[in-house]
XYZ file of C-alpha atoms in Angstrom:
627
model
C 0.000 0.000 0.000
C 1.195 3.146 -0.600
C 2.104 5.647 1.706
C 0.184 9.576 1.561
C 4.017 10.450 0.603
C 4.511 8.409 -1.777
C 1.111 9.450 -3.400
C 1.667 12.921 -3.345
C 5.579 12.400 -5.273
C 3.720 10.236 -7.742
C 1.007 13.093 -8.428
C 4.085 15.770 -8.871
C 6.073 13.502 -11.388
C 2.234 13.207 -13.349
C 2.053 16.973 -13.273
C 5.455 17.838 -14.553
C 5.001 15.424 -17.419
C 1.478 16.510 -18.946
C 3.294 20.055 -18.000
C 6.390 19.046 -20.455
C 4.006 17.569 -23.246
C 2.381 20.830 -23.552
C 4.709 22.836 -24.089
C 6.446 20.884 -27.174
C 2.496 21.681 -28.812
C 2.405 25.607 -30.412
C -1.023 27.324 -30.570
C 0.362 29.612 -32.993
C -0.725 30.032 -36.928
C 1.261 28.693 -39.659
C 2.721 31.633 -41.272
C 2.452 35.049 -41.263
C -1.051 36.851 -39.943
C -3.209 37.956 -43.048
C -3.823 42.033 -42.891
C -7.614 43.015 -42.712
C -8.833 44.302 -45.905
C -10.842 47.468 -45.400
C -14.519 47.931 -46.011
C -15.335 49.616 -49.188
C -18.178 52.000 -49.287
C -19.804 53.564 -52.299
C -22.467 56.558 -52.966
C -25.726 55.100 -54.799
C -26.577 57.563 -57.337
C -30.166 58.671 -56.178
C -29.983 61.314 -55.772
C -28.001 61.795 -58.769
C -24.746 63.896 -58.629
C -25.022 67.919 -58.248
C -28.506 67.798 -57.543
C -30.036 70.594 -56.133
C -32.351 70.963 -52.942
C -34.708 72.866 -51.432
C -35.213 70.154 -48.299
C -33.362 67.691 -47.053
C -32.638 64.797 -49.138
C -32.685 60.757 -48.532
C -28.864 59.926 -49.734
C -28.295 56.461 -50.592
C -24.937 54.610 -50.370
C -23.743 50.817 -49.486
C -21.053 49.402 -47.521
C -18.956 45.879 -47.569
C -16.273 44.089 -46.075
C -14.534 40.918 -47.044
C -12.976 39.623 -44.229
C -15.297 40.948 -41.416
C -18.417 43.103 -41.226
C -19.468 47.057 -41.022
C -20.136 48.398 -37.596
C -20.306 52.502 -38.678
C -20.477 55.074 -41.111
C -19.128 58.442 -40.539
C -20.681 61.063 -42.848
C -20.028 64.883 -42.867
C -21.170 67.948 -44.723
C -18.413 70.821 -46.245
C -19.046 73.847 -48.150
C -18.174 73.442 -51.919
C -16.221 77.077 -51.075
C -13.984 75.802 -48.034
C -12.573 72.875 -49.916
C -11.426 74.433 -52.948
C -10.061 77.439 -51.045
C -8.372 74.339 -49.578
C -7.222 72.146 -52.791
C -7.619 71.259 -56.041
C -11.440 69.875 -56.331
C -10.976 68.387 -59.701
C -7.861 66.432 -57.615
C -10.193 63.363 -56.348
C -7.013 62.165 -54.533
C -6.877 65.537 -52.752
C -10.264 66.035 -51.908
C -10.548 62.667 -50.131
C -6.856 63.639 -48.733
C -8.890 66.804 -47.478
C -11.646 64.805 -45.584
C -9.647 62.556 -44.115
C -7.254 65.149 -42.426
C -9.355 67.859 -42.440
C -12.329 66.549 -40.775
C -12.645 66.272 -36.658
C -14.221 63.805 -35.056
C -16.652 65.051 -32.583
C -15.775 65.853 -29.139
C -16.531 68.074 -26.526
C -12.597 69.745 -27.296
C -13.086 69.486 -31.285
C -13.001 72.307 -32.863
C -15.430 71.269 -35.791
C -13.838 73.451 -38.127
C -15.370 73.478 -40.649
C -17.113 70.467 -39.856
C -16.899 66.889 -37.792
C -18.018 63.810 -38.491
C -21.502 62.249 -37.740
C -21.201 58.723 -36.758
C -24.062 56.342 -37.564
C -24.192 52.945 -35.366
C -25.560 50.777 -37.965
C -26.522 48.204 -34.796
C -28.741 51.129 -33.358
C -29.855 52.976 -36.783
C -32.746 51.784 -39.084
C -31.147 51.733 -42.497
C -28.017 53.265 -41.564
C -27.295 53.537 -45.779
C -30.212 55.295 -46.197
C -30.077 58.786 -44.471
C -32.236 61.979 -44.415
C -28.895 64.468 -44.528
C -29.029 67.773 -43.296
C -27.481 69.830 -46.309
C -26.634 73.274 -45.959
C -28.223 76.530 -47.217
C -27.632 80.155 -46.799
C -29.590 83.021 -45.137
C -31.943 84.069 -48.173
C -33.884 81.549 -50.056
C -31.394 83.417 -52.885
C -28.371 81.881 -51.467
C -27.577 78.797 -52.895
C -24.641 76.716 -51.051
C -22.771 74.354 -53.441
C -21.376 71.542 -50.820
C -19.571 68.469 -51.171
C -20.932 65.295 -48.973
C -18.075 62.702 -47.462
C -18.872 59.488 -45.993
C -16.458 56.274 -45.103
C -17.341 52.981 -43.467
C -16.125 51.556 -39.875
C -15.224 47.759 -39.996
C -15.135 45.943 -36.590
C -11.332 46.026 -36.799
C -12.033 49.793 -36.836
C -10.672 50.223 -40.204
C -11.649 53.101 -42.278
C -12.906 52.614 -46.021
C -11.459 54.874 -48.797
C -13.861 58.016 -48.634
C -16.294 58.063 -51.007
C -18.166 62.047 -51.798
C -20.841 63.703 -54.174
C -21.648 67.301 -55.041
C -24.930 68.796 -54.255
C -26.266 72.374 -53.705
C -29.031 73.742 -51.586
C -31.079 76.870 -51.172
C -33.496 77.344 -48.377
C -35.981 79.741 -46.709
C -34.740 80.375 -42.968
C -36.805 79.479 -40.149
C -38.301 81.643 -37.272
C -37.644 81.698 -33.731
C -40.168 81.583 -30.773
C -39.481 81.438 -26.647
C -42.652 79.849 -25.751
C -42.274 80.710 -21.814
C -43.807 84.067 -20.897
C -41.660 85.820 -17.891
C -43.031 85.703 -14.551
C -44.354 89.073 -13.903
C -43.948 88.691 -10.639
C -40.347 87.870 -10.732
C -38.050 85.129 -9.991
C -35.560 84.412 -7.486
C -31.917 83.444 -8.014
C -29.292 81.583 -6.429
C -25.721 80.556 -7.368
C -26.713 76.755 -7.405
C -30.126 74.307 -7.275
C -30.956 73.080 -4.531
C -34.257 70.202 -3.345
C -36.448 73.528 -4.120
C -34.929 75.517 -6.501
C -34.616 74.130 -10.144
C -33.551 77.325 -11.844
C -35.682 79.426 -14.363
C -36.841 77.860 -16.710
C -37.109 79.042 -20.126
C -38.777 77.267 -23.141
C -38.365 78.187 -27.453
C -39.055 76.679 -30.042
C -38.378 76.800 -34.228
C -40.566 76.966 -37.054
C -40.157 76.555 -41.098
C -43.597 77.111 -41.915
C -42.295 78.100 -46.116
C -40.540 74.961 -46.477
C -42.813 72.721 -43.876
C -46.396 74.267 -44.196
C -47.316 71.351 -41.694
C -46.926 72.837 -38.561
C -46.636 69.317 -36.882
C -44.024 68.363 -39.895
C -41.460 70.593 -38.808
C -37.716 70.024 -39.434
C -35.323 69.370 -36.425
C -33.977 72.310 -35.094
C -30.663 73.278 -33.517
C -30.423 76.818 -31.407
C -27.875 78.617 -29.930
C -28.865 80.798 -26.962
C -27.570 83.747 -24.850
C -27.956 85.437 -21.448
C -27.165 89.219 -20.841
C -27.348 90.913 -17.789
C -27.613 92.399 -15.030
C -29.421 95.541 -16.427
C -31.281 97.882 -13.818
C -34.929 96.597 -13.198
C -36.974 98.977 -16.008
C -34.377 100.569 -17.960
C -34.520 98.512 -20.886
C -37.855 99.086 -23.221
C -39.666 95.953 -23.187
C -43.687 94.837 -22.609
C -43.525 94.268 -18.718
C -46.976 91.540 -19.266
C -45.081 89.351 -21.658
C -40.742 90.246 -21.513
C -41.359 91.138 -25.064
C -38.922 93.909 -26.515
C -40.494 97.191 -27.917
C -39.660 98.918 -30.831
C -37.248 100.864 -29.342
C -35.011 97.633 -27.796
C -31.845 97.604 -28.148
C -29.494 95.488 -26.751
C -25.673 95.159 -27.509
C -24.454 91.717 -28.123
C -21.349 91.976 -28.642
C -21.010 93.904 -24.952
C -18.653 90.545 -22.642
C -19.158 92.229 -19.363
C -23.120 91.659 -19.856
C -22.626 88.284 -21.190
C -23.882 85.880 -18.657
C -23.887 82.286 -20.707
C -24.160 81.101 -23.807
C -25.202 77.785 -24.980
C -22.829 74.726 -25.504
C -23.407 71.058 -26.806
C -21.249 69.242 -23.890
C -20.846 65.800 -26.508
C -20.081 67.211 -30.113
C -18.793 70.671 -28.935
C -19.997 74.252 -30.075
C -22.576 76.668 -29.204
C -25.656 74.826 -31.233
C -27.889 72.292 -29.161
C -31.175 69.948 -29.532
C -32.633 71.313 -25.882
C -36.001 73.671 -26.658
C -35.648 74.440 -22.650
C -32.991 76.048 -20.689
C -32.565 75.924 -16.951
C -30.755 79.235 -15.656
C -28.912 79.819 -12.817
C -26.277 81.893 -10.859
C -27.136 85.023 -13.322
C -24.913 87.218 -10.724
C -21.882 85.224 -11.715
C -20.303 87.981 -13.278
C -21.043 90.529 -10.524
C -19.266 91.506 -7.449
C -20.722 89.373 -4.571
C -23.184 91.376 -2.814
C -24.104 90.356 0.627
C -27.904 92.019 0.255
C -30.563 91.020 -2.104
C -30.781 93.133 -5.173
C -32.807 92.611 -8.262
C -31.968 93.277 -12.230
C -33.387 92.699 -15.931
C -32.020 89.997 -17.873
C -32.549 89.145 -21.758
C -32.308 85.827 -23.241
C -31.287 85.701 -26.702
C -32.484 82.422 -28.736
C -31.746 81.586 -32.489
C -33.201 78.720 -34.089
C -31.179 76.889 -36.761
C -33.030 74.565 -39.588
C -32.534 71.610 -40.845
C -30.303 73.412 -43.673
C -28.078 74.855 -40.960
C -29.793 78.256 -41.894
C -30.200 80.142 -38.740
C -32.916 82.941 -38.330
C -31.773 86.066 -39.502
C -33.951 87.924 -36.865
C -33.085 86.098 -33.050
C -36.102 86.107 -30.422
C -35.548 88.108 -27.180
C -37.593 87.700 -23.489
C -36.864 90.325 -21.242
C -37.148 88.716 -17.334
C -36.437 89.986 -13.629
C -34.141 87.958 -11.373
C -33.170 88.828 -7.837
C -30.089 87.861 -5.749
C -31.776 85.928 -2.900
C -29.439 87.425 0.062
C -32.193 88.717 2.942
C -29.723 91.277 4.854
C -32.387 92.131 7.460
C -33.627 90.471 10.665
C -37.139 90.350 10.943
C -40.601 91.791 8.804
C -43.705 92.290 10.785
C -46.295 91.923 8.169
C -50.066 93.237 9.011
C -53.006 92.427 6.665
C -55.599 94.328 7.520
C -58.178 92.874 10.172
C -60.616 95.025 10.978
C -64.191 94.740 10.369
C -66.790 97.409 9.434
C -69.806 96.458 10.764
C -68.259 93.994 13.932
C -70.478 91.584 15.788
C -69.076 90.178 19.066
C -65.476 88.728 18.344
C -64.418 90.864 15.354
C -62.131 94.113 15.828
C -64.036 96.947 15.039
C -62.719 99.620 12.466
C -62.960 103.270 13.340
C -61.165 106.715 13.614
C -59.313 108.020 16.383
C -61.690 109.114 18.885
C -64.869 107.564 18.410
C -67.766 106.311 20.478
C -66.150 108.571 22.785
C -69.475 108.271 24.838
C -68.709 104.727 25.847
C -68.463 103.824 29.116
C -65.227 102.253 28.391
C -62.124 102.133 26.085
C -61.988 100.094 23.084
C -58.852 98.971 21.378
C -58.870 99.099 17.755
C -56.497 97.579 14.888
C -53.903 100.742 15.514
C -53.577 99.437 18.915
C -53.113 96.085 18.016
C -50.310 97.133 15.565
C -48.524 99.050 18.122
C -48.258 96.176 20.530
C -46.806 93.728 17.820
C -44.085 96.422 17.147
C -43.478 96.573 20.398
C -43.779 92.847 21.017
C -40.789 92.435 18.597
C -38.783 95.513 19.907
C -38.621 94.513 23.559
C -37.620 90.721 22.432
C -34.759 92.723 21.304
C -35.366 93.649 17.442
C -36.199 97.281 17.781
C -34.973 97.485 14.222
C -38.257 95.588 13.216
C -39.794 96.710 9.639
C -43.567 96.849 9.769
C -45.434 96.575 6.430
C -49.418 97.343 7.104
C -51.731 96.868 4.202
C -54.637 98.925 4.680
C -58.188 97.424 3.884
C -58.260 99.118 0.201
C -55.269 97.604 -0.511
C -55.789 93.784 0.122
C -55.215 92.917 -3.335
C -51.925 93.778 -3.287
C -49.348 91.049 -1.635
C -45.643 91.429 -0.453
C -43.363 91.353 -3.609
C -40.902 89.116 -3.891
C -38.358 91.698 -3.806
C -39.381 92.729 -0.310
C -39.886 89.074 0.916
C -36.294 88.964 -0.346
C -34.601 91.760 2.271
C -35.822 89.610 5.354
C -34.704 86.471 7.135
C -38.176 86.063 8.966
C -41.386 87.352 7.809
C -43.458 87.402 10.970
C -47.321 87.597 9.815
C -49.707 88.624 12.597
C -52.942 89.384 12.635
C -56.319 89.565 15.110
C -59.214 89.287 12.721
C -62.326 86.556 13.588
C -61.539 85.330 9.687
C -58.283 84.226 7.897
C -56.179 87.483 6.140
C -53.983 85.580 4.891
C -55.331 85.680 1.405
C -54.639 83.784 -1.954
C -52.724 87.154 -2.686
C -49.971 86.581 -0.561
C -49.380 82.505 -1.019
C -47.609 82.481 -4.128
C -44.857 84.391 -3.098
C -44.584 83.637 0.349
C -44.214 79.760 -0.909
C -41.569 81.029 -3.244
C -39.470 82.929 -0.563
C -39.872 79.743 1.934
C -38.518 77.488 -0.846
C -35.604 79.615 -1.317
C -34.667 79.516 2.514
C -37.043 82.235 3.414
C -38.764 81.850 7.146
C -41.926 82.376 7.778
C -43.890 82.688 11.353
C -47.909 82.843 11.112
C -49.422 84.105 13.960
C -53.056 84.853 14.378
C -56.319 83.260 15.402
C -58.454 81.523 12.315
C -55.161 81.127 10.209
C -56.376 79.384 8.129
C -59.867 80.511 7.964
C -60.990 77.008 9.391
C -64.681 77.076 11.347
C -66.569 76.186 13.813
C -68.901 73.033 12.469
C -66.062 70.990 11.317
C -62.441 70.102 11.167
C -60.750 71.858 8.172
C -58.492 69.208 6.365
C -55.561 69.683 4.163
C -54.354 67.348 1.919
C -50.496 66.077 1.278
C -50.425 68.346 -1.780
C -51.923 71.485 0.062
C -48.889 74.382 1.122
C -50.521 73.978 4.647
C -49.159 70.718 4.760
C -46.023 71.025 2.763
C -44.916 74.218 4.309
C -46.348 73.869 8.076
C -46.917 70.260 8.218
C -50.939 70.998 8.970
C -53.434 68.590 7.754
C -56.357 70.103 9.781
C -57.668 73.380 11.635
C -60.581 73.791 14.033
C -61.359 77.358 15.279
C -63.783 78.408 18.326
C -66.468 80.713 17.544
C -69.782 81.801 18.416
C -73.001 79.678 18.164
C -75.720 80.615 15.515
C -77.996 81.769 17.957
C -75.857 84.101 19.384
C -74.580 85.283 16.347
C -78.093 86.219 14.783
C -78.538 88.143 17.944
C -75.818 90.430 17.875
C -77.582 93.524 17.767
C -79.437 92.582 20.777
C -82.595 94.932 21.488
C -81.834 96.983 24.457
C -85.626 96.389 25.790
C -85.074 92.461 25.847
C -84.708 91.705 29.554
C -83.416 88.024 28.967
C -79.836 87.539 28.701
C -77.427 87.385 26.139
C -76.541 83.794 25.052
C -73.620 81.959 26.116
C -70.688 82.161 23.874
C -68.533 79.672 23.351
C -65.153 81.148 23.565
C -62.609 79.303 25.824
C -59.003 79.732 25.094
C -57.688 81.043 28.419
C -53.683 80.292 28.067
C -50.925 78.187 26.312
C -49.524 74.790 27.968
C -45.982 74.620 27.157
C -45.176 70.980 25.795
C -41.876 69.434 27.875
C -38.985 69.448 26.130
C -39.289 73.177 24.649
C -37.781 76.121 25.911
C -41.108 77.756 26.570
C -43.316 78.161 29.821
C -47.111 78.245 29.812
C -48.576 81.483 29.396
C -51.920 83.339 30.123
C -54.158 85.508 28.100
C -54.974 89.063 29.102
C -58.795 88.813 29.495
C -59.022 92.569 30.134
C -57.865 93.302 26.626
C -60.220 90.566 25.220
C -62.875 92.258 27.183
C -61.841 95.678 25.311
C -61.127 94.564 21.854
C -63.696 92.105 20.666
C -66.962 92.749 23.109
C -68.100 96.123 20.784
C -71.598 95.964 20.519
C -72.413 99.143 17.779
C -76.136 99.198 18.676
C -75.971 100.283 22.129
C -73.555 102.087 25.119
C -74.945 101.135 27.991
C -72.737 98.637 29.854
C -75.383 95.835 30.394
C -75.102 95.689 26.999
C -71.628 94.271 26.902
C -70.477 90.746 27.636
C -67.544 89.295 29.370
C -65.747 86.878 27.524
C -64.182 83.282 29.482
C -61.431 83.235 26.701
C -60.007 84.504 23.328
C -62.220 84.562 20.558
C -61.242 82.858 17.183
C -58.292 80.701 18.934
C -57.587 77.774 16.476
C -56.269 74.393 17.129
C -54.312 72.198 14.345
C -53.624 68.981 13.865
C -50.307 67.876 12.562
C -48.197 65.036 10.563
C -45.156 63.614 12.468
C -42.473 66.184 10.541
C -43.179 69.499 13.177
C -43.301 69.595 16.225
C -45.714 70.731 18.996
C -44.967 73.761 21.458
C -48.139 74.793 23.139
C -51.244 73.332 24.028
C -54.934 74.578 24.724
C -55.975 75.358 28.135
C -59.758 75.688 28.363
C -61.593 77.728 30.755
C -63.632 74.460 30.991
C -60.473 71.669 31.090
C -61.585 68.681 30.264
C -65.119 68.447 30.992
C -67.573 70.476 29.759
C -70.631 71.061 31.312
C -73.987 68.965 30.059
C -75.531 72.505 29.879
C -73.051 73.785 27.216
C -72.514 70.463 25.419
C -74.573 71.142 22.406
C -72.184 74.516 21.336
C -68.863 74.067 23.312
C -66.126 71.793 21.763
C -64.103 69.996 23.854
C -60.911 71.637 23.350
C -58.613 71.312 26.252
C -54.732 70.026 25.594
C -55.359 70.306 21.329
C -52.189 72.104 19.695
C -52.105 75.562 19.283
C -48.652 76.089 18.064
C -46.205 74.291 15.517
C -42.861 74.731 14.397
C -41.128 72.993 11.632
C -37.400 73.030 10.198
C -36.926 71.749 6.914
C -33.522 72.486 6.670
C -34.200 74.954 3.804
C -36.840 76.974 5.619
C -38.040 76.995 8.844
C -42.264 77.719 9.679
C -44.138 78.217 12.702
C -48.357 78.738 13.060
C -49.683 80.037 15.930
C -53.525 79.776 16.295
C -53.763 82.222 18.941
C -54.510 85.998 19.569
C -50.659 87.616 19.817
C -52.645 90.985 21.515
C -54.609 88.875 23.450
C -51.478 87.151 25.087
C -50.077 88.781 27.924
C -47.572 91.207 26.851
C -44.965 90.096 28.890
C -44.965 86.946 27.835
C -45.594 87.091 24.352
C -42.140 88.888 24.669
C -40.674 86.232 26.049
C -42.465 83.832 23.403
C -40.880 86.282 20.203
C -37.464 86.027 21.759
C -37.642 82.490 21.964
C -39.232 81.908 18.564
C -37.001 84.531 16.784
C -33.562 83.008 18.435
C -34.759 79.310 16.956
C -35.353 81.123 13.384
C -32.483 82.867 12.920
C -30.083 80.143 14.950
């Protein structure tokens, strides 16, 4: 028997031998490696030679190869003028000589001069021998361009054929240019790069050749070649402000660097002329000294189209559009819809001049008061240098521009009304500051305009829910009976119905840096309990809570700071079941951070609040939005 050594030798000798016999074998050919023979490739002659063209034609050719088969051709279009200027063209030696040194292939460093190279995968191309070729014309349909046309064929050794070329001549009636996108009149914002909100501004053009190709949905492909210039200051240039559209009197100097902004460049084949009919624009202060405020300026994109001829539009399209440099330099904005009411029922802030119902038993606080105290709210939480913007009632229509969204890190919208100010007017371009890092802090009862009878729901698509993280709002009002009885007869001698009002202070939620806090029921006594029918003080009726207080409910992406306390905790009374909602330890206030922009609602009256600690509340809030 033999021993695992003895194996294991026996096994090595085995090796070595089948090791020896293997090498005295060759793998190699007899004699010497054939050369590949090169495919040969030959123009069909439809269309015949020097034809003339007032389209694009369908140019035939074929392609073999002996020893292998044809992966490409390469095909490329050259002025008649540029290759005699370059040799002999009755030389066909020298004009193949030409193409084949002459000619770039494409590249995003080629020069293309005059031309490169257009490959055509015949793997990926239906009928790569039979081509719709893009000859090329002049400006005026009285310009005809006398060109020569070059094509070879690729083998899979990637071995050139001997270049093959006709002569043909085109004329051509140039197309027309048209930027489809009409400028935001309202502005855009800009920033040096996109982010998860920001895209760019997007532009959109497009070409027609409605001479050559009547069929408007038959057109030709086009190339373009775009420009930006700019900055120019906002209204100096002469342009239709509705639609960017230049007037007469435009005139804009294109050959001026320092206003050249970008121009358009084909990142795979090189040069200025590209496929895209939409441009997204960006970082249009590039050329500018760095500015550490927000500023705004006119721009003007320049777009050409090119045919199918290579016959660009003698007459370029220009759009005319306002950008601003999204820097907010300033703290805080206090922004003030207006709120008043002009014929008030119980709850609502009444509107009136300075010294009115002076024969009133007591002192009423109006709107100007209100205003005052958020000022002054903001000022002792140590911003004295608060801006306040105060739309007046006959100006409602008219929102915060973006340009002045644009000065402010927080825009701070407070307001007292018994309905939601915060109008359709003002969305749009609040949405459009928060999305470019803008903060915004809603605080006011009804914020949302929500009611009384019924939760008021959002949905995932709504900007309460993208931009607070709110998917519903429930507001305390007044019952129907009470509020058909407003005007209440002074000779009645039964009393005036229970409201429901309850909102008596804030429950701070652990884990914040906030304390609970209490409203000032003397100033809810003096703002909202106006009766205009009557003076006499039996008339009047004292309020348990803040009016108008709304609660929200939330998705898991904010987070909670105060809760409601009810003058009636958690149990109300059988007797005031059928009009009081049970509203104790609801939310009142929400924050989010995004990490772009940071938002806060407050449901609750900031007037109302005692002033002392709605200080305290500002400083907190305004710390965490500006941290």
């Amino acid at each position: 028997m033999f021993s695992v050594r003895k194996l294991w030798v026996v096994a090595m000798l085995a090796a070595a031998a089948l090791v020896m016999a293997l090498s005295s074998c060759s793998t190699a050919p007899d004699g010497p490696v054939p050369s590949n023979f090169a495919p040969i490739v030959k123009i069909v002659n439809i269309p015949a030679e020097g034809s003339h063209f007032t389209t694009s034609p369908l140019i035939n050719w074929y392609g073999t190869d002996a020893d292998g088969y044809i992966i490409a051709y390469e095909y490329a279009i050259v002025r008649a003028s540029v290759v005699a200027a370059a040799v002999d063209t009755s030389n066909e030696s020298a004009v193949r000589e030409y193409a084949r040194t002459q000619i770039d292939m494409p590249g995003p460093s080629s020069p293309c001069d005059p031309t490169c190279w257009i490959i055509i995968d015949v793997a990926t191309t239906d009928s790569p021998t039979r081509q719709q070729i893009r000859l090329i014309a002049g400006n005026t349909p009285e310009d005809t361009v006398v060109q020569f046309f070059f094509v070879r064929a690729v083998d899979n050794d990637s071995t050139r054929s001997i270049i093959d070329y006709s002569v043909y001549s085109r004329n051509n009636n140039p197309p027309t240019t048209e930027i489809v996108t009409a400028p935001d009149t309202l502005f855009y914002y800009d920033l040096p790069e996109t982010t998860l909100t920001y895209n760019g501004i997007t532009m959109e053009w497009k070409g027609l050749d409605k001479i050559d190709f009547p069929n408007e949905a038959d057109q030709p492909e086009f190339t373009y070649y775009y420009q930006i210039f700019g900055p120019y200051p906002h209204g100096q240039l002469d342009y239709d402000p509705e639609t960017g559209a230049p007037n007469d009197a435009f005139v804009i100097d294109t050959t001026a660097i320092d206003k050249l902004v970008l121009t358009s460049r084909d990142t795979t084949l090189g040069g200025v002329w590209v496929k895209a009919t939409t441009g997204r624009f960006y970082n249009l202060w590039r050329n500018e000294p760095v500015a550490d405020t927000s500023r705004m300026g006119d721009f003007v994109l320049k777009v050409v189209a090119r045919d199918d001829a290579s016959a660009p539009d003698p007459t370029p399209e220009y759009r005319v559009f306002t950008a601003i440099d999204f820097k907010p330099h300033k703290n805080v904005l206090i922004f003030v819809p207006s709120f008043c009411a002009s014929g008030p029922t119980p709850g609502e802030v009444p509107c009136f001049p300075e010294g009115a119902y002076t024969n009133l038993p007591y002192e009423i606080y109006g709107e100007d008061d209100m205003v005052e105290a958020y000022q002054r709210i903001f000022s002792q939480a140590g911003y004295p240098d608060a801006e306040l913007i105060r739309v007046p009632r006959t100006g409602q229509s008219r929102g915060l521009s973006k340009e002045v969204y644009a000065r402010y890190r927080v825009v701070a919208m407070l307001n007292d009304g018994s309905v939601s100010r915060l109008g359709t007017v003002h969305i749009p371009n609040m949405l459009d500051y928060m999305d470019f890092g803008g903060n915004v802090w809603l605080w006011s009862p009804a914020v949302f305009g929500g009611n009384a009878e019924s939760l008021n729901g959002f949905q995932a698509n709504s900007w309460q829910y993208r931009y607070f993280n709110i998917t519903g709002e429930f507001r305390s009002f007044w019952t129907p009976s009470y509020t058909k009885k407003s005007t209440w007869p002074p000779d009645r001698t039964d009393s005036i119905p229970m409201t429901n009002e309850q909102f008596t202070g804030g429950l701070a939620l652990n884990g914040t840096e906030f304390s609970d806090f209490k409203i000032d029921l003397e100033r809810v006594q003096l703002s909202y309990n106006y009766l205009r029918t009557s003076a006499r003080a039996q008339d009047t009726l004292r309020f348990r809570g803040a009016p108008n207080t709304s609660y929200f409910i939330r998705d898991i992406f904010s987070q909670p700071l105060f809760l409601f306390e009810s003058y009636f905790g958690n149990t109300v009374p059988d007797s005031a079941k059928a009009y009081i909602k049970p509203m104790q330890g609801t939310i009142v206030a929400v924050r989010r951070d995004t990490g772009i922009w940071k938002s806060a609602v407050f449901g609750f009256s900031a007037f109302c609040t005692r002033e002392d600690q709605a200080i305290d509340i500002t400083r907190k809030m305004m710390t965490w939005f500006l941290n």
